[in-house]
Coordinates of C-alpha atoms in Angstrom, one line a residue:
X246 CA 166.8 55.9 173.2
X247 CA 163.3 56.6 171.5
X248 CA 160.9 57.4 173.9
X249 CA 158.1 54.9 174.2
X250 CA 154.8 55.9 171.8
X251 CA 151.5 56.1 173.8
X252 CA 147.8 56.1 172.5
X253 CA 144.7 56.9 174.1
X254 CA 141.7 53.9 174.1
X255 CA 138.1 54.6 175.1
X256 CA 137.1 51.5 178.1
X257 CA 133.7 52.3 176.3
X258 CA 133.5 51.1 172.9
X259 CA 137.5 50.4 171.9
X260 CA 137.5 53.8 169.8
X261 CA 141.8 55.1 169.9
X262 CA 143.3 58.8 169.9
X263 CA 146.8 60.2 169.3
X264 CA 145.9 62.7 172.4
X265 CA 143.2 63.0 175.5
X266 CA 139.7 64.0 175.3
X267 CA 137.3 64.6 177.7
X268 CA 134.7 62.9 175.9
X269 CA 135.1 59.9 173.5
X270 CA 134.6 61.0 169.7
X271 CA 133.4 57.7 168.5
X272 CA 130.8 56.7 171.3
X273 CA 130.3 60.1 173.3
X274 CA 131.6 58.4 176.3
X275 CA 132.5 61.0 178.8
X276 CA 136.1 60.3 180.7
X277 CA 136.5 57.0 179.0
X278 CA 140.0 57.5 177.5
X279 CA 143.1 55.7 179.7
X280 CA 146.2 56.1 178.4
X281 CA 148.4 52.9 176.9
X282 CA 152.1 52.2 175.8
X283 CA 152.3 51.1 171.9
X284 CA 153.3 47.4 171.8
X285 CA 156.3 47.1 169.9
X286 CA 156.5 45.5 166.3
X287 CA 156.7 42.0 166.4
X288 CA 159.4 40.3 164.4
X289 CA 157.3 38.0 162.2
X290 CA 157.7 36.3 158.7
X291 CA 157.4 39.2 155.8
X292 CA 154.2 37.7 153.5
X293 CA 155.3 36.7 150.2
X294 CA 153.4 38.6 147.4
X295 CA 150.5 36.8 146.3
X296 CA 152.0 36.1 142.6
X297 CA 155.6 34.9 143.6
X298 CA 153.9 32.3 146.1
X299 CA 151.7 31.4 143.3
X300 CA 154.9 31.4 140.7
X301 CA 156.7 29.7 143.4
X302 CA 154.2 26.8 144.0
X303 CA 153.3 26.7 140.5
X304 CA 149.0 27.2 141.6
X305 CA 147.0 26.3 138.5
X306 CA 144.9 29.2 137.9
X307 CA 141.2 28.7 138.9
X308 CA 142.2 25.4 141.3
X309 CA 141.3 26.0 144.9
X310 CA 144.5 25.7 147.3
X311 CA 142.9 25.1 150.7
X312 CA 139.2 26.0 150.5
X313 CA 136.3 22.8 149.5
X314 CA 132.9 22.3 148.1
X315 CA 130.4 22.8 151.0
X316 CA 129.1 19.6 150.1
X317 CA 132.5 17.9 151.0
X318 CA 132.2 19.3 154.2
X319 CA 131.5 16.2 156.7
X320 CA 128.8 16.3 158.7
X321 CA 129.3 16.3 162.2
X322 CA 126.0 15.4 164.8
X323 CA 126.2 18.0 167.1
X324 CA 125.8 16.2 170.5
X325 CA 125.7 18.8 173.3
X326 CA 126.6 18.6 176.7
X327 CA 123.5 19.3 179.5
X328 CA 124.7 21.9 182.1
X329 CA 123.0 19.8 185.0
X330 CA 120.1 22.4 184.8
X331 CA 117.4 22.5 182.5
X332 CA 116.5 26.4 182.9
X333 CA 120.2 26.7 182.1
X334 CA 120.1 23.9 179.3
X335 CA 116.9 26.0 178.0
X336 CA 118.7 29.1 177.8
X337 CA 121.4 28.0 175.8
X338 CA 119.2 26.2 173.4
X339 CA 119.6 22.7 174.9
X340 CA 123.0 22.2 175.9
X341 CA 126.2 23.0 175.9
X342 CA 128.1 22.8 171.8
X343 CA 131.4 21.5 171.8
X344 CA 133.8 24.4 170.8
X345 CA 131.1 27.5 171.6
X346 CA 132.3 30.1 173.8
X347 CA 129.4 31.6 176.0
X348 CA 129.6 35.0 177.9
X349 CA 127.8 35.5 181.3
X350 CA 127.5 38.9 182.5
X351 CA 125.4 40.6 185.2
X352 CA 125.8 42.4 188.4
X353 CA 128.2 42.2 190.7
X354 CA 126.8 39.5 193.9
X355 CA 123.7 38.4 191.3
X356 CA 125.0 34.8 191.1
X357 CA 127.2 34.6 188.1
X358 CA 130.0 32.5 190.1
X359 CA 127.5 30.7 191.8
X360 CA 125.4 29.9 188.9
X361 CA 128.1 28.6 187.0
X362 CA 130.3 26.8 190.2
X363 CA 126.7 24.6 190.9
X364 CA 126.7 23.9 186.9
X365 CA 130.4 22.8 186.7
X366 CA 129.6 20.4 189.9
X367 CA 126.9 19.0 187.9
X368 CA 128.8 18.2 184.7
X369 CA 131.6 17.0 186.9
X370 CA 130.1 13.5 187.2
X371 CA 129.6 13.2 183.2
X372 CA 132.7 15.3 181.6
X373 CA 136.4 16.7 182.5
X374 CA 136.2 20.5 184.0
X375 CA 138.4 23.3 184.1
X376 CA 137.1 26.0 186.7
X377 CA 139.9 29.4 186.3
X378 CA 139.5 31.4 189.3
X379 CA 140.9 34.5 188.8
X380 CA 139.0 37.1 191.4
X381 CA 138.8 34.5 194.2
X382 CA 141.8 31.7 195.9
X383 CA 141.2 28.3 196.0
X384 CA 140.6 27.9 199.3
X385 CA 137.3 30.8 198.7
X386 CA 136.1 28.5 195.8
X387 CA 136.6 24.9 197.9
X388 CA 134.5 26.9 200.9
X389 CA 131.6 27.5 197.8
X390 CA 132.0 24.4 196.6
X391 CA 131.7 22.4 200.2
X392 CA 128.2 24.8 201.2
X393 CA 126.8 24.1 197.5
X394 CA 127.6 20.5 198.1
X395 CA 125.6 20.5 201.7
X396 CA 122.3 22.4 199.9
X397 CA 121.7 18.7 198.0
X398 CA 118.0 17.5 198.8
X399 CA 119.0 15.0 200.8
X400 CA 121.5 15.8 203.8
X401 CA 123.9 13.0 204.0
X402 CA 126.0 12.1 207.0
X403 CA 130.1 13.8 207.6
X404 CA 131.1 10.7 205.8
X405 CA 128.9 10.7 203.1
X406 CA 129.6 14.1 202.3
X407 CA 133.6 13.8 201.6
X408 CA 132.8 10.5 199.6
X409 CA 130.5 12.9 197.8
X410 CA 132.8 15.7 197.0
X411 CA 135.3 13.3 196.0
X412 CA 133.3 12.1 193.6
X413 CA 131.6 15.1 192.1
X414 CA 135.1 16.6 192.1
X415 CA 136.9 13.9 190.2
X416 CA 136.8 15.0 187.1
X417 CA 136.9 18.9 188.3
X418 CA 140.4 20.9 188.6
X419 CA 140.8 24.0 189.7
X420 CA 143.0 26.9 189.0
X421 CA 143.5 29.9 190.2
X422 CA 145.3 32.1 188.4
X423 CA 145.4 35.4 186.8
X424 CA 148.3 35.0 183.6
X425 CA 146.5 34.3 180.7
X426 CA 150.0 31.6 179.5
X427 CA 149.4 29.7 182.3
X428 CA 145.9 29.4 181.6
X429 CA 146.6 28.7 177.9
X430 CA 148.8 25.9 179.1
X431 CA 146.7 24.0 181.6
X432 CA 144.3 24.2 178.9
X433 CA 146.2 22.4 176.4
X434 CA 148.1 19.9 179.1
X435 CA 144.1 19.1 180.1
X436 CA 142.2 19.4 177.2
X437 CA 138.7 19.6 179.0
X438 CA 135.5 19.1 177.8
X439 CA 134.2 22.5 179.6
X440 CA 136.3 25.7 181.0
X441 CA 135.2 28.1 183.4
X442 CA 136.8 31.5 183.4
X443 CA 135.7 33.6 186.0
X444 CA 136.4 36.3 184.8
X445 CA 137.8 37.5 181.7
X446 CA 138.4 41.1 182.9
X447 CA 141.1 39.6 185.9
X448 CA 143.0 38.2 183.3
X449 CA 146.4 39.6 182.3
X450 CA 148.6 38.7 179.3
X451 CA 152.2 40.0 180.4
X452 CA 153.1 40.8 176.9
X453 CA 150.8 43.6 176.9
X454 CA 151.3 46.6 178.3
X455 CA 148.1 47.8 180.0
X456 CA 146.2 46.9 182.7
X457 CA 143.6 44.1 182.9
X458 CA 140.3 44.4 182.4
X459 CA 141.5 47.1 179.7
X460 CA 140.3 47.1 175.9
X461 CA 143.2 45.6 174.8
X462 CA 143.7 42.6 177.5
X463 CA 139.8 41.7 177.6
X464 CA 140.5 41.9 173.5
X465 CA 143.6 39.6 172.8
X466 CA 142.7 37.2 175.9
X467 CA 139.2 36.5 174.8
X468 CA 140.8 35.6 171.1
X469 CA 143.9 33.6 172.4
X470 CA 140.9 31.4 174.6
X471 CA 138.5 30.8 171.4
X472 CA 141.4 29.7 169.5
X473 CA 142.3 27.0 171.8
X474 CA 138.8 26.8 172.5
X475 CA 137.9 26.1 168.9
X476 CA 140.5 23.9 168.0
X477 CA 140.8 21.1 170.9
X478 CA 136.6 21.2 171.3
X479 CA 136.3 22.5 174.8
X480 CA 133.0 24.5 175.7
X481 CA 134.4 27.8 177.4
X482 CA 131.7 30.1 180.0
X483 CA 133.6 33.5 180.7
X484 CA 132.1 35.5 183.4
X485 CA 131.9 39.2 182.3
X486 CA 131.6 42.5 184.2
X487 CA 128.7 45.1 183.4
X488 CA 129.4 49.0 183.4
X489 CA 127.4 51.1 186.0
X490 CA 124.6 51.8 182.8
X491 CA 124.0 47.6 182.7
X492 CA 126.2 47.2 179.6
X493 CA 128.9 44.1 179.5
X494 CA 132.3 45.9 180.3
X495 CA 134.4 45.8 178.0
X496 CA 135.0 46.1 173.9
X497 CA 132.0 45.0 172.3
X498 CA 134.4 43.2 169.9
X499 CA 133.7 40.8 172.8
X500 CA 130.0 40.4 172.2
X501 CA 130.8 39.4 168.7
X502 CA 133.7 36.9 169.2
X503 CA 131.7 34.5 171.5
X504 CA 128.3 32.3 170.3
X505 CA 126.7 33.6 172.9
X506 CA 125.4 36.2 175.0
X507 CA 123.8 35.5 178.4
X508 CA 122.6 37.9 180.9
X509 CA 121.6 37.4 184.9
X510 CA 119.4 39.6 186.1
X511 CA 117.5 40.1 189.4
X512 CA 116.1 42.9 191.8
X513 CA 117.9 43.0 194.4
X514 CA 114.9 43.1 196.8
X515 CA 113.8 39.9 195.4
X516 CA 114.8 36.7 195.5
X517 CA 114.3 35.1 191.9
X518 CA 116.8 35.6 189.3
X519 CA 116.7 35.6 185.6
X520 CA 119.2 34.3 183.0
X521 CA 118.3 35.8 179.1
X522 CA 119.7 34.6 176.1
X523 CA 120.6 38.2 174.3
X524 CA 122.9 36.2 171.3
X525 CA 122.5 32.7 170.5
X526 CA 124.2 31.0 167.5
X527 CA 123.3 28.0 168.3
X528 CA 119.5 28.4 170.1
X529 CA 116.9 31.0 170.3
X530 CA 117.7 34.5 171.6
X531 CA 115.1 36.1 174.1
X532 CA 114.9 32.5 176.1
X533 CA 114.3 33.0 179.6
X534 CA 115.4 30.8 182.9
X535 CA 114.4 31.5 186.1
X536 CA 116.3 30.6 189.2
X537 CA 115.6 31.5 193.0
X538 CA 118.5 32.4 195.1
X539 CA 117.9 30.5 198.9
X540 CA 120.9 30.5 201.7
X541 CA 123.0 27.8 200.4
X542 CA 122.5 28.8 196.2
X543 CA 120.8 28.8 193.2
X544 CA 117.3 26.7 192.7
X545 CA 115.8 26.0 189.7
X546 CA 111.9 27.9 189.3
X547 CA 110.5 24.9 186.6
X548 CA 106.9 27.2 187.5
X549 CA 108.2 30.6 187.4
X550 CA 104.5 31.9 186.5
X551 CA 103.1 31.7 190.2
X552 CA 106.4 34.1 191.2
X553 CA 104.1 36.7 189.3
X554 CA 100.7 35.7 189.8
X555 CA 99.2 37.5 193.3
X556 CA 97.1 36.3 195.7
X557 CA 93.6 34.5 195.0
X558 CA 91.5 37.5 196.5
X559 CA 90.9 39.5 193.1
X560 CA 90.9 43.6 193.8
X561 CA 90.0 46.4 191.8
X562 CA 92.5 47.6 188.7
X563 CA 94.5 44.3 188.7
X564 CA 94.4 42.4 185.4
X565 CA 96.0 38.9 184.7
X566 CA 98.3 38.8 180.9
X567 CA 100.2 36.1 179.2
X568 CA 103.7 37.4 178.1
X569 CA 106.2 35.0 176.6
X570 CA 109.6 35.5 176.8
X571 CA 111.2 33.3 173.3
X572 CA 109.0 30.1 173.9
X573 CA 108.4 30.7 177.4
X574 CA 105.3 31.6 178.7
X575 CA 104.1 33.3 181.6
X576 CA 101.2 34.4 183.5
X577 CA 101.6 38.1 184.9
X578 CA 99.3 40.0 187.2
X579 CA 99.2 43.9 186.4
X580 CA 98.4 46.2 188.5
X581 CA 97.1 49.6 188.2
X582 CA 96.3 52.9 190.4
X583 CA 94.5 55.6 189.1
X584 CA 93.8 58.5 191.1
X585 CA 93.1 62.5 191.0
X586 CA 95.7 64.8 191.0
X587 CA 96.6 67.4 192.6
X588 CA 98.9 68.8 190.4
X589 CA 98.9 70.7 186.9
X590 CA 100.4 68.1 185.1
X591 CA 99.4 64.4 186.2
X592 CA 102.2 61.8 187.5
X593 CA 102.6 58.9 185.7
X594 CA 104.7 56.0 186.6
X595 CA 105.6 52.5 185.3
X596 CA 107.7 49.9 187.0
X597 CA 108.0 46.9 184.3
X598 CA 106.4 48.2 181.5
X599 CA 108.0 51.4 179.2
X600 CA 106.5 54.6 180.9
X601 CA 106.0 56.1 176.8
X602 CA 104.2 52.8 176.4
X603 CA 101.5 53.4 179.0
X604 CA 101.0 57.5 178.0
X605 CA 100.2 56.0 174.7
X606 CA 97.7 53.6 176.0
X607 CA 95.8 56.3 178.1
X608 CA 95.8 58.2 175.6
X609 CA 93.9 55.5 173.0
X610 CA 91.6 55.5 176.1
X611 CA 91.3 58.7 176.7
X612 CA 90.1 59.3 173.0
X613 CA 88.2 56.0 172.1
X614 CA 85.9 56.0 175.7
X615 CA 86.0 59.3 176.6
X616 CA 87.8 58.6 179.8
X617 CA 89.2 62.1 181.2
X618 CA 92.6 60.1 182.1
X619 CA 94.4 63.6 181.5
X620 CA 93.4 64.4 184.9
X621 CA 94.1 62.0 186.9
X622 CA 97.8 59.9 188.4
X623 CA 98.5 57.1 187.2
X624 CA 100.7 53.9 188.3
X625 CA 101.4 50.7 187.1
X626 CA 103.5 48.1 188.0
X627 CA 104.2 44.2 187.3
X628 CA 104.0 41.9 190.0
X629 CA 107.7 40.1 190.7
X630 CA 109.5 42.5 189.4
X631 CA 109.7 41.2 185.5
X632 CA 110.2 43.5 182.9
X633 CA 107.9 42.9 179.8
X634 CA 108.8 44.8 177.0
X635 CA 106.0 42.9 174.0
X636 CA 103.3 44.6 173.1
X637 CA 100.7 41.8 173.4
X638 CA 100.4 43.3 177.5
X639 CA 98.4 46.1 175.9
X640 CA 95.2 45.2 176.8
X641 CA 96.2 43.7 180.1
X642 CA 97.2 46.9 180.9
X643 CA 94.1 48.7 179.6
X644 CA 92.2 46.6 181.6
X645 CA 93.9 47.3 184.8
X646 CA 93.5 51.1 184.5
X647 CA 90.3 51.2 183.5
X648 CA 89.1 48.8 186.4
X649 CA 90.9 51.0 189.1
X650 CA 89.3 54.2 187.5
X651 CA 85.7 52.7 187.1
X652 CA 86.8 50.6 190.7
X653 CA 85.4 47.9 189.1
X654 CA 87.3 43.9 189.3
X655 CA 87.4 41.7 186.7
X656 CA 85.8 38.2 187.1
X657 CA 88.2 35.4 188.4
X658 CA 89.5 33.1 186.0
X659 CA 90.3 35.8 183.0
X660 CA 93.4 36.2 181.5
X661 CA 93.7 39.1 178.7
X662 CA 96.0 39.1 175.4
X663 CA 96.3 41.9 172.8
X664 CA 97.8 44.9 171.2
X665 CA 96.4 47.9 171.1
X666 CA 96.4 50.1 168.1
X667 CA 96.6 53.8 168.1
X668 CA 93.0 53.4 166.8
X669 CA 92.0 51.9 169.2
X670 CA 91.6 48.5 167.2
X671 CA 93.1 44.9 168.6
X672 CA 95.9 43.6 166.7
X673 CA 96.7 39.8 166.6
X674 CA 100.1 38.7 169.0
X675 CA 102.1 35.8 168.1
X676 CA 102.4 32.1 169.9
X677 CA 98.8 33.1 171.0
X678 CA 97.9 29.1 171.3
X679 CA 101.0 28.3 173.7
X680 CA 99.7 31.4 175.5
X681 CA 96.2 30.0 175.8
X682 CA 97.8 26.5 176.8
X683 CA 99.7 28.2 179.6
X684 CA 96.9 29.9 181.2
X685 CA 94.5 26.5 180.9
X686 CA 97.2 24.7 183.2
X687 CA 97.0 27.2 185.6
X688 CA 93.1 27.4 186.0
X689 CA 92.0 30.1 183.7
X690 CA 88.7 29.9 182.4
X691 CA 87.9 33.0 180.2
X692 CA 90.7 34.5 177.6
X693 CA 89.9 37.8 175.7
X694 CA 92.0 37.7 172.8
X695 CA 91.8 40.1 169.1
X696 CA 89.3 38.8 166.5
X697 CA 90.4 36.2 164.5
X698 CA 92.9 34.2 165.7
X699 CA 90.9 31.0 164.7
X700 CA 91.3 29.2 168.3
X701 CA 87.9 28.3 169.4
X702 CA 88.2 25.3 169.1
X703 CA 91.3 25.0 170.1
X704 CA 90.6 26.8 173.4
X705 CA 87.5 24.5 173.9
X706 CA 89.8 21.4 174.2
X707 CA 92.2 24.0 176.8
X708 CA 88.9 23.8 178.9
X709 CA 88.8 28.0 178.1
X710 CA 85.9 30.4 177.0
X711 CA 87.5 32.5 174.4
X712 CA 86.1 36.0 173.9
X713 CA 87.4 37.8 170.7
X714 CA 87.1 41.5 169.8
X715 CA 87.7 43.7 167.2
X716 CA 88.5 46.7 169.5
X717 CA 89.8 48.0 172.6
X718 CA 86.0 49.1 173.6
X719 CA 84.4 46.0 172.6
X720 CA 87.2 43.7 174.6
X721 CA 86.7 45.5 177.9
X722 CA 83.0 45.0 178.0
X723 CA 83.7 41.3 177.3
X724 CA 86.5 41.7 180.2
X725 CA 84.6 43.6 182.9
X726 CA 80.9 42.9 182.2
X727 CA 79.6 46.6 181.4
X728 CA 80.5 49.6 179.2
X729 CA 83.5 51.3 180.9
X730 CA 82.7 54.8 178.8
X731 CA 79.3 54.3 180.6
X732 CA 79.0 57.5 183.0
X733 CA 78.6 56.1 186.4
X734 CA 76.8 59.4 187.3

């Protein structure tokens, strides 16, 4: 008997080898490779040669056999399904599509199950649900699903309650299970309008012979689901792992079968959560919805910008910004501590912000107002614990070290948008007037912004002052009332 073939695949990226190797040779991927038995050939029809079926079926040359004119193609209005949360509804660019597959990854104990048990309770009242449990039993899901019911607004009586679930859960079946056939046939016996699969790693097709949650079950499952997904119109949400680096587990064959690609984020010290859009086919990428996590689950944040705005007393190297996060805006305090070292080389440190991005902005200050920044520490950090990544925080950030090192505070009421150039000049940041609107609504009165945007009178009818500048020097007298390259003697 011929002794089973076996193949090495990286958990990393998918990559195989004919032998082991420390490191992967397609990713560099260090003790990624798990060995795997070869499937055996499968016993399927031989193709016909493309000219006998042609001679056979007698195809008139140039005459299309199965393909049609895109303008044959019926039109279909796309009428999506609402999650029963609009930061959820915003993420996925208004709804959920008929037939769209959606991955949800993040942490482990973030709120993906949660997140997604509260939405399928929602849509339970308005559609037909499929929730696949395969981590947790049913009786752990029913115990999630009777403490998400008790966190409603209003508490109703022991009565009210079971009349409650029975309704919510009418049109919600649950499954736990782990075999990817069984799943495949509840799926067609019920036909839902939304699946839940939670998760797509615990799956296991028997016909394969590796382990689940390895390259080649997360591969074949996730392709046998958007088949059936695609052709009987049912939304599908699969819960995904992430690596220890942050990265979905997984092949990232994966990231490129489903529509979409959302992550949920959150410090762990914090109580607010963040779902991103990182792929979208049908709605913006980089949308942003913000949830708070309380005792009994996930609450939707429709203000997230006072989770990053401090208190009311204004202190010294603190400066307010307007980031935007796909068409979201939001107000962000930044705060900034600069002090002298007592090292050779000075420490610097950023906690929301790219550290390279903040040597290169004390270093346009240190060269454009003679600010001896080279000597001193510097730290910065964003208040809530939100990463922003755009450049048009550049002159917030500015701002805030140059306040703590001249201990000076800006006036109340002044928000600051711009990028800084290496020459020290103010670029122009997009979706300037929705940032403008945002801070107007939340009592802003002043908003130094780069020359030219042609606002004013925009900003006028926001109730804002708008203070343009053509440079970094120019913006911060505008922001802080004096010359910061002034000596202070």
């Amino acid at each position: 008997m011929a002794k089973p073939s076996t193949f090495f695949v990286c958990t990393s990226c998918g990559a195989q080898a004919r032998q082991f190797f420390g490191k992967c040779a397609s990713c560099g991927s260090w003790n990624t490779l798990v060995e795997q038995k070869a499937a055996p050939a499968a016993d399927s029809r031989r193709r016909r040669p493309v000219a006998e079926a042609a001679a056979a079926e007698a195809v008139v040359a140039g005459q299309p056999r199965r393909s049609e004119p895109i303008q044959a193609v019926g039109e279909r209005a796309l009428q999506r399904l609402s999650s029963g949360y609009g930061e959820f509804d915003r993420v996925l660019g208004g709804g959920l599509v008929p037939g769209s597959l959606v991955l949800v990854g993040g942490d482990p104990g973030i709120g993906k199950s949660t997140l997604l048990l509260q939405s399928a309770r929602a849509m339970a009242g308005r559609a037909s649900v499929l929730y696949v449990s395969a981590e947790e039993s049913a009786q752990q899901v029913k115990l999630r699903w009777r403490r998400l019911a008790e966190a409603s607004p209003v508490q109703p009586e022991a009565g009210e309650l079971e009349a409650g679930e029975s309704k919510a859960g009418a049109d919600f079946q649950l499954l736990a299970e782990t075999d990817l056939e069984l799943v495949l046939q509840e799926l067609e016996a019920l036909r839902p309008a939304v699946a839940i699969i939670d998760s797509i790693q615990a799956l296991h097709d028997a016909e394969l012979g590796s382990a689940p949650g390895s390259v080649s079950q997360v591969r074949e499952c996730a392709a046998a689901l958007a088949r059936i997904a695609k052709r009987q119109d049912t939304a599908l949400l699969l819960v995904g792992h992430v690596t220890k680096e942050g990265a979905l587990a997984g092949p990232k064959v994966l990231e490129h079968l489903v529509d979409a690609v959302l992550t949920f984020e959150g410090d762990r010290f914090a109580s607010h959560r963040l779902l991103r859009a990182v792929k979208n086919r049908f709605g913006a990428t980089h949308e942003l919805g913000v949830f708070e996590m309380r005792d009994r689950g996930l609450a939707e944040v429709t203000n997230p910008s006072e989770l990053f705005l401090g208190g009311d007393e204004p202190s010294a190297g603190t400066a307010t910004i307007v980031a935007c996060e796909g068409t979201r805006p939001l107000v962000v305090e930044m705060q900034a501590l600069v002090s002298t070292t007592s090292y050779a080389s000075p420490r610097r440190s950023a906690t929301g912000i790219a550290v390279n991005r903040l040597h290169q902005i004390l270093a346009v200050l240190e060269k454009h107002l003679g600010l001896p920044l080279s000597r001193f520490d510097c730290y910065l950090a964003v208040a809530g614990g939100l990463e922003v990544e755009e450049p048009a925080a550049d002159l917030g950030v500015a701002a805030a070290v140059v306040a703590s090192y001249r201990d000076l505070t800006l006036p109340p009421g002044t928000v600051l948008v711009g990028e800084l150039g290496l020459g020290g000049q103010l670029r122009p940041v997009g979706q300037l007037e929705l940032r403008l609107q945002e801070a107007a609504r939340l009592g802003f009165t002043r908003a130094v912004v780069p020359r030219g945007t042609g606002l004013a009178k925009a900003a006028a009818g926001f109730g804002l002052q708008l203070l343009e500048a053509g440079g970094v020097a120019e913006a911060l007298v505008a922001a802080l009332g004096v010359n910061p390259a002034d000596d202070r003697g």
